[in-house]
Amino acid sequence: MEMDEEEEEEELQFSGQDLIKIRDAIAHLVQSLLHLLQTFPLKDRPHSASNCAQIFSKLLYFEPVLGELTFAAPRDVSELKSVPEMAFYGLKLLCSPKHGDQKE
């Protein structure tokens, strides 16, 4: 039983390269979600839209953004460089009429 407690107390240490790979994987997942939101409306799925809004709200604070954020709609989602930029764009997409009533 003592060995189990000791194993749980050990902290995982990630290298800088590991953290970059994790960040890039998260950015790729968010870009994929944005592509889906551009294509498929969530008008009939308010619970899914709410979940996406919660995820994007948390991603606003994922990493610091160097320089200025641009709030203009990008021509392509791959132009967005930071995860917070992607999150702002995702929230903007969710507020469009395609995904339901903006008041909700």
XYZ file of N, CA, C and O in Angstrom:
416
model
N 0.821 -1.185 0.000
C 0.000 0.000 0.000
C 0.871 1.258 0.000
O 0.534 2.236 -0.616
N 1.994 1.218 0.706
C 2.885 2.366 0.731
C 3.488 2.638 -0.637
O 3.699 3.780 -1.013
N 3.747 1.607 -1.402
C 4.333 1.782 -2.729
C 3.353 2.505 -3.657
O 3.751 3.333 -4.452
N 2.055 2.198 -3.526
C 1.058 2.867 -4.356
C 1.007 4.358 -4.055
O 0.881 5.176 -4.953
N 1.099 4.703 -2.781
C 1.068 6.110 -2.405
C 2.287 6.850 -2.947
O 2.186 7.979 -3.388
N 3.446 6.199 -2.913
C 4.662 6.827 -3.410
C 4.578 7.050 -4.912
O 5.010 8.081 -5.422
N 4.010 6.093 -5.631
C 3.880 6.233 -7.076
C 2.934 7.368 -7.437
O 3.156 8.076 -8.404
N 1.873 7.552 -6.675
C 0.916 8.621 -6.952
C 1.519 9.993 -6.697
O 1.138 10.967 -7.313
N 2.455 10.070 -5.753
C 3.047 11.350 -5.389
C 4.075 11.828 -6.408
O 4.409 12.991 -6.445
N 4.587 10.915 -7.238
C 5.568 11.314 -8.240
C 4.914 12.244 -9.258
O 3.801 12.016 -9.700
N 5.634 13.301 -9.601
C 5.117 14.253 -10.581
C 5.691 13.935 -11.948
O 6.842 13.538 -12.083
N 4.863 14.118 -12.962
C 5.337 13.944 -14.324
C 6.124 15.180 -14.728
O 5.723 16.298 -14.461
N 7.233 14.951 -15.366
C 8.050 16.053 -15.858
C 8.078 15.976 -17.384
O 8.464 14.953 -17.941
N 7.650 17.038 -18.028
C 7.666 17.092 -19.482
C 8.834 17.945 -19.943
O 9.116 18.996 -19.357
N 9.477 17.516 -20.992
C 10.554 18.318 -21.571
C 9.930 19.448 -22.388
O 8.737 19.452 -22.677
N 10.755 20.378 -22.778
C 10.276 21.478 -23.612
C 9.718 20.978 -24.928
O 8.698 21.461 -25.415
N 10.367 19.971 -25.497
C 9.885 19.396 -26.750
C 8.544 18.709 -26.563
O 7.679 18.788 -27.426
N 8.369 18.024 -25.422
C 7.081 17.382 -25.139
C 5.970 18.423 -25.057
O 4.876 18.224 -25.588
N 6.240 19.535 -24.384
C 5.238 20.588 -24.242
C 4.887 21.213 -25.598
O 3.722 21.522 -25.851
N 5.867 21.371 -26.455
C 5.606 21.915 -27.791
C 4.744 20.950 -28.592
O 3.807 21.362 -29.285
N 5.037 19.654 -28.480
C 4.229 18.649 -29.199
C 2.789 18.646 -28.687
O 1.844 18.550 -29.481
N 2.607 18.777 -27.375
C 1.258 18.816 -26.796
C 0.525 20.059 -27.277
O -0.637 19.995 -27.676
N 1.193 21.197 -27.257
C 0.580 22.451 -27.705
C 0.181 22.369 -29.175
O -0.906 22.766 -29.557
N 1.061 21.814 -30.000
C 0.760 21.691 -31.426
C -0.413 20.738 -31.663
O -1.242 20.988 -32.536
N -0.487 19.664 -30.886
C -1.605 18.722 -31.021
C -2.926 19.390 -30.625
O -3.952 19.204 -31.289
N -2.895 20.186 -29.564
C -4.103 20.903 -29.132
C -4.515 21.915 -30.195
O -5.693 22.039 -30.538
N -3.549 22.639 -30.754
C -3.853 23.612 -31.804
C -4.466 22.911 -33.017
O -5.430 23.415 -33.605
N -3.957 21.746 -33.360
C -4.506 20.990 -34.487
C -5.940 20.542 -34.201
O -6.814 20.629 -35.074
N -6.201 20.097 -32.983
C -7.561 19.700 -32.605
C -8.536 20.877 -32.662
O -9.658 20.742 -33.141
N -8.093 22.036 -32.185
C -8.955 23.217 -32.201
C -9.224 23.646 -33.646
O -10.355 24.003 -33.992
N -8.202 23.589 -34.492
C -8.413 23.920 -35.906
C -9.416 22.960 -36.538
O -10.273 23.381 -37.323
N -9.336 21.689 -36.200
C -10.293 20.712 -36.728
C -11.705 21.029 -36.268
O -12.663 20.940 -37.044
N -11.846 21.415 -35.005
C -13.158 21.788 -34.483
C -13.694 23.021 -35.209
O -14.879 23.085 -35.547
N -12.827 23.983 -35.496
C -13.251 25.182 -36.223
C -13.711 24.836 -37.639
O -14.702 25.386 -38.126
N -13.006 23.925 -38.283
C -13.431 23.483 -39.620
C -14.815 22.849 -39.552
O -15.659 23.089 -40.421
N -15.058 22.045 -38.522
C -16.374 21.426 -38.365
C -17.456 22.473 -38.132
O -18.551 22.384 -38.684
N -17.148 23.484 -37.315
C -18.130 24.531 -37.035
C -18.426 25.372 -38.269
O -19.528 25.906 -38.413
N -17.448 25.511 -39.152
C -17.684 26.247 -40.394
C -18.605 25.465 -41.327
O -19.312 26.053 -42.129
N -18.590 24.148 -41.205
C -19.332 23.293 -42.128
C -20.690 22.856 -41.592
O -21.686 22.914 -42.301
N -20.725 22.418 -40.333
C -21.938 21.834 -39.773
C -22.569 22.765 -38.743
O -21.934 23.103 -37.742
N -23.818 23.159 -38.952
C -24.490 24.037 -37.981
C -24.889 23.280 -36.714
O -25.205 22.097 -36.756
N -24.852 23.982 -35.602
C -25.262 23.405 -34.318
C -26.620 23.947 -33.890
O -26.957 23.920 -32.709
N -27.391 24.435 -34.853
C -28.680 25.056 -34.566
C -29.605 24.110 -33.795
O -30.304 24.526 -32.882
N -29.594 22.844 -34.140
C -30.476 21.873 -33.497
C -29.826 21.164 -32.316
O -30.393 20.236 -31.753
N -28.628 21.586 -31.944
C -27.906 20.951 -30.843
C -27.385 22.017 -29.872
O -26.174 22.271 -29.809
N -28.278 22.631 -29.110
C -27.841 23.709 -28.208
C -26.859 23.229 -27.135
O -25.994 23.985 -26.712
N -26.994 21.965 -26.716
C -26.073 21.446 -25.699
C -24.642 21.379 -26.262
O -23.682 21.730 -25.568
N -24.508 20.962 -27.509
C -23.192 20.901 -28.144
C -22.605 22.301 -28.317
O -21.410 22.511 -28.103
N -23.450 23.251 -28.703
C -22.989 24.635 -28.849
C -22.518 25.184 -27.508
O -21.491 25.870 -27.425
N -23.240 24.855 -26.444
C -22.858 25.302 -25.106
C -21.527 24.680 -24.683
O -20.666 25.367 -24.113
N -21.341 23.400 -24.973
C -20.067 22.745 -24.652
C -18.910 23.374 -25.411
O -17.832 23.592 -24.840
N -19.122 23.670 -26.691
C -18.074 24.325 -27.485
C -17.735 25.696 -26.910
O -16.560 26.062 -26.817
N -18.754 26.446 -26.505
C -18.520 27.773 -25.927
C -17.705 27.665 -24.638
O -16.803 28.479 -24.399
N -17.988 26.671 -23.815
C -17.218 26.468 -22.584
C -15.763 26.130 -22.893
O -14.841 26.656 -22.257
N -15.555 25.269 -23.871
C -14.190 24.895 -24.252
C -13.436 26.100 -24.775
O -12.297 26.366 -24.356
N -14.059 26.861 -25.684
C -13.387 28.037 -26.242
C -13.095 29.066 -25.148
O -12.047 29.708 -25.176
N -13.999 29.224 -24.199
C -13.773 30.190 -23.110
C -12.546 29.807 -22.287
O -11.767 30.666 -21.885
N -12.366 28.527 -22.046
C -11.191 28.076 -21.291
C -9.912 28.211 -22.105
O -8.843 28.491 -21.552
N -10.016 28.027 -23.412
C -8.835 28.110 -24.269
C -8.337 29.543 -24.465
O -7.220 29.749 -24.930
N -9.151 30.528 -24.101
C -8.711 31.921 -24.206
C -7.469 32.173 -23.361
O -6.670 33.055 -23.659
N -7.295 31.384 -22.311
C -6.186 31.575 -21.380
C -5.146 30.469 -21.499
O -4.329 30.265 -20.604
N -5.149 29.739 -22.598
C -4.270 28.586 -22.775
C -2.798 28.965 -22.821
O -1.957 28.284 -22.258
N -2.497 30.038 -23.522
C -1.109 30.458 -23.687
C -1.063 31.974 -23.863
O -2.038 32.570 -24.302
N 0.055 32.589 -23.501
C 0.164 34.028 -23.749
C 0.296 34.290 -25.247
O 0.841 33.483 -25.992
N -0.228 35.424 -25.661
C -0.170 35.801 -27.069
C 0.815 36.949 -27.217
O 0.676 37.972 -26.559
N 1.789 36.737 -28.081
C 2.764 37.789 -28.345
C 2.261 38.647 -29.488
O 1.719 38.143 -30.469
N 2.417 39.940 -29.361
C 1.952 40.842 -30.406
C 0.476 41.148 -30.233
O -0.085 41.009 -29.150
N -0.135 41.561 -31.320
C -1.545 41.947 -31.276
C -2.421 40.849 -31.851
O -2.046 40.171 -32.806
N -3.588 40.689 -31.258
C -4.578 39.768 -31.795
C -5.339 40.466 -32.918
O -5.664 41.640 -32.823
N -5.627 39.736 -33.961
C -6.462 40.279 -35.017
C -7.823 39.621 -34.909
O -7.926 38.404 -34.787
N -8.860 40.426 -34.899
C -10.208 39.905 -34.734
C -10.949 39.808 -36.059
O -12.096 39.418 -36.095
N -10.287 40.149 -37.145
C -10.910 40.006 -38.466
C -10.996 38.521 -38.805
O -10.147 37.729 -38.404
N -12.033 38.159 -39.525
C -12.199 36.758 -39.906
C -11.076 36.342 -40.849
O -10.821 37.008 -41.848
N -10.399 35.263 -40.530
C -9.319 34.811 -41.413
C -9.885 34.168 -42.677
O -11.007 33.672 -42.686
N -9.104 34.194 -43.736
C -9.523 33.521 -44.959
C -9.487 32.009 -44.769
O -10.274 31.283 -45.326
N -8.540 31.566 -43.950
C -8.387 30.142 -43.681
C -8.041 29.973 -42.201
O -7.259 30.757 -41.655
N -8.598 28.958 -41.583
C -8.356 28.718 -40.155
C -6.880 28.472 -39.881
O -6.375 28.813 -38.805
N -6.163 27.932 -40.833
C -4.741 27.654 -40.631
C -3.912 28.933 -40.502
O -2.754 28.879 -40.083
N -4.504 30.087 -40.829
C -3.808 31.372 -40.656
C -3.724 31.775 -39.185
O -2.887 32.582 -38.812
N -4.613 31.229 -38.365
C -4.600 31.545 -36.938
C -3.414 30.840 -36.296
O -3.235 29.634 -36.461
N -2.619 31.574 -35.561
C -1.381 31.014 -35.021
C -1.494 30.578 -33.560
O -0.918 29.590 -33.161
N -2.226 31.326 -32.755
C -2.287 30.996 -31.331
C -3.633 30.369 -30.982
O -4.642 30.606 -31.637
N -3.622 29.574 -29.936
C -4.842 28.912 -29.484
C -5.883 29.936 -29.015
O -7.062 29.796 -29.344
N -5.504 31.005 -28.278
C -6.512 32.006 -27.926
C -7.162 32.669 -29.140
O -8.362 32.939 -29.131
N -6.388 32.927 -30.194
C -6.961 33.475 -31.426
C -7.998 32.524 -32.006
O -9.064 32.929 -32.448
N -7.660 31.239 -32.002
C -8.595 30.226 -32.498
C -9.855 30.196 -31.640
O -10.969 30.045 -32.153
N -9.678 30.356 -30.332
C -10.824 30.339 -29.418
C -11.742 31.533 -29.676
O -12.970 31.389 -29.688
N -11.162 32.724 -29.879
C -11.983 33.904 -30.199
C -12.758 33.671 -31.488
O -13.935 34.004 -31.588
N -12.096 33.119 -32.473
C -12.753 32.861 -33.745
C -13.871 31.825 -33.566
O -14.941 31.950 -34.152
N -13.620 30.803 -32.750
C -14.649 29.803 -32.479
C -15.866 30.404 -31.803
O -17.010 30.085 -32.156
N -15.650 31.296 -30.850
C -16.774 31.968 -30.193
C -17.541 32.837 -31.189
O -18.767 32.904 -31.152
N -16.804 33.477 -32.085
C -17.451 34.298 -33.115
C -18.310 33.419 -34.030
O -19.431 33.779 -34.377
N -17.792 32.253 -34.397
C -18.571 31.330 -35.222
C -19.845 30.882 -34.510
O -20.907 30.796 -35.116
N -19.735 30.594 -33.221
C -20.899 30.142 -32.463
C -21.971 31.218 -32.355
O -23.148 30.905 -32.185
N -21.567 32.476 -32.468
C -22.525 33.586 -32.375
C -23.184 33.902 -33.713
O -24.036 34.781 -33.780
N -22.808 33.188 -34.741
C -23.403 33.451 -36.054
C -24.793 32.809 -36.141
O -25.090 31.851 -35.430
N -25.659 33.338 -37.004
C -27.010 32.783 -37.155
C -27.016 31.315 -37.585
O -27.973 30.600 -37.328
N -25.950 30.874 -38.193
C -25.851 29.484 -38.635
C -25.987 28.501 -37.472
O -26.463 27.384 -37.638
N -25.571 28.912 -36.289
C -25.548 28.030 -35.133
C -26.692 28.288 -34.151
O -26.693 27.754 -33.048
N -27.640 29.090 -34.536
C -28.794 29.318 -33.674
C -29.038 30.780 -33.380
O -28.359 31.666 -33.917
N -29.987 31.022 -32.507
C -30.367 32.371 -32.123
C -29.251 32.990 -31.284
O -28.820 32.411 -30.284
N -28.790 34.178 -31.677
C -27.673 34.826 -30.971
C -28.031 35.184 -29.533
O -27.168 35.277 -28.682
N -29.312 35.409 -29.237
C -29.716 35.776 -27.889
C -29.533 34.625 -26.914
O -29.278 34.827 -25.741
N -29.660 33.415 -27.428
C -29.474 32.238 -26.580
C -28.009 32.003 -26.341
O -27.569 31.486 -25.389
